Short mmCIF file of C-alpha atoms in Angstrom, two decimals:
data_model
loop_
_atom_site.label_atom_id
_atom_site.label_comp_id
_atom_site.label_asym_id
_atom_site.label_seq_id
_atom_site.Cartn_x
_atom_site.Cartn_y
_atom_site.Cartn_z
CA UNK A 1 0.00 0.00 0.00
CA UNK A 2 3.05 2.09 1.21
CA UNK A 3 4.44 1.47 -2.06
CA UNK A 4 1.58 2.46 -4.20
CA UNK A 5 1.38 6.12 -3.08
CA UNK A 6 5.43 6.61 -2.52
CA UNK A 7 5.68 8.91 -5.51
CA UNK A 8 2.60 10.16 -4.80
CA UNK A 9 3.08 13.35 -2.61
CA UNK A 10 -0.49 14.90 -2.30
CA UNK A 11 -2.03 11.67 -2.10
CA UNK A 12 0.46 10.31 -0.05
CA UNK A 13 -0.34 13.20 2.18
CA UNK A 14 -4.16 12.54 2.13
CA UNK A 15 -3.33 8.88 3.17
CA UNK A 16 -0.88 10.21 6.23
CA UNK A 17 -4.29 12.51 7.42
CA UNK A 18 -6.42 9.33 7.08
CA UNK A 19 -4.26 7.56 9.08
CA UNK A 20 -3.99 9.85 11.39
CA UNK A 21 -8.01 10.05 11.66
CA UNK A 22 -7.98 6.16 11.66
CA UNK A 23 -5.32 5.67 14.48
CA UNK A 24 -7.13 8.20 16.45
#
């Protein structure tokens, strides 16, 4: 999954938030 979105900055970045939201 990691892997998927590594060159992805912005969506990286919207992943990062929703983990953040999802880890609580």
């Amino acid at each position: 999954m990691l892997t998927d979105i590594l060159g992805d900055e912005d969506k990286a970045k919207e992943v990062v938030e929703a983990g953040k939201a999802s880890m609580g």
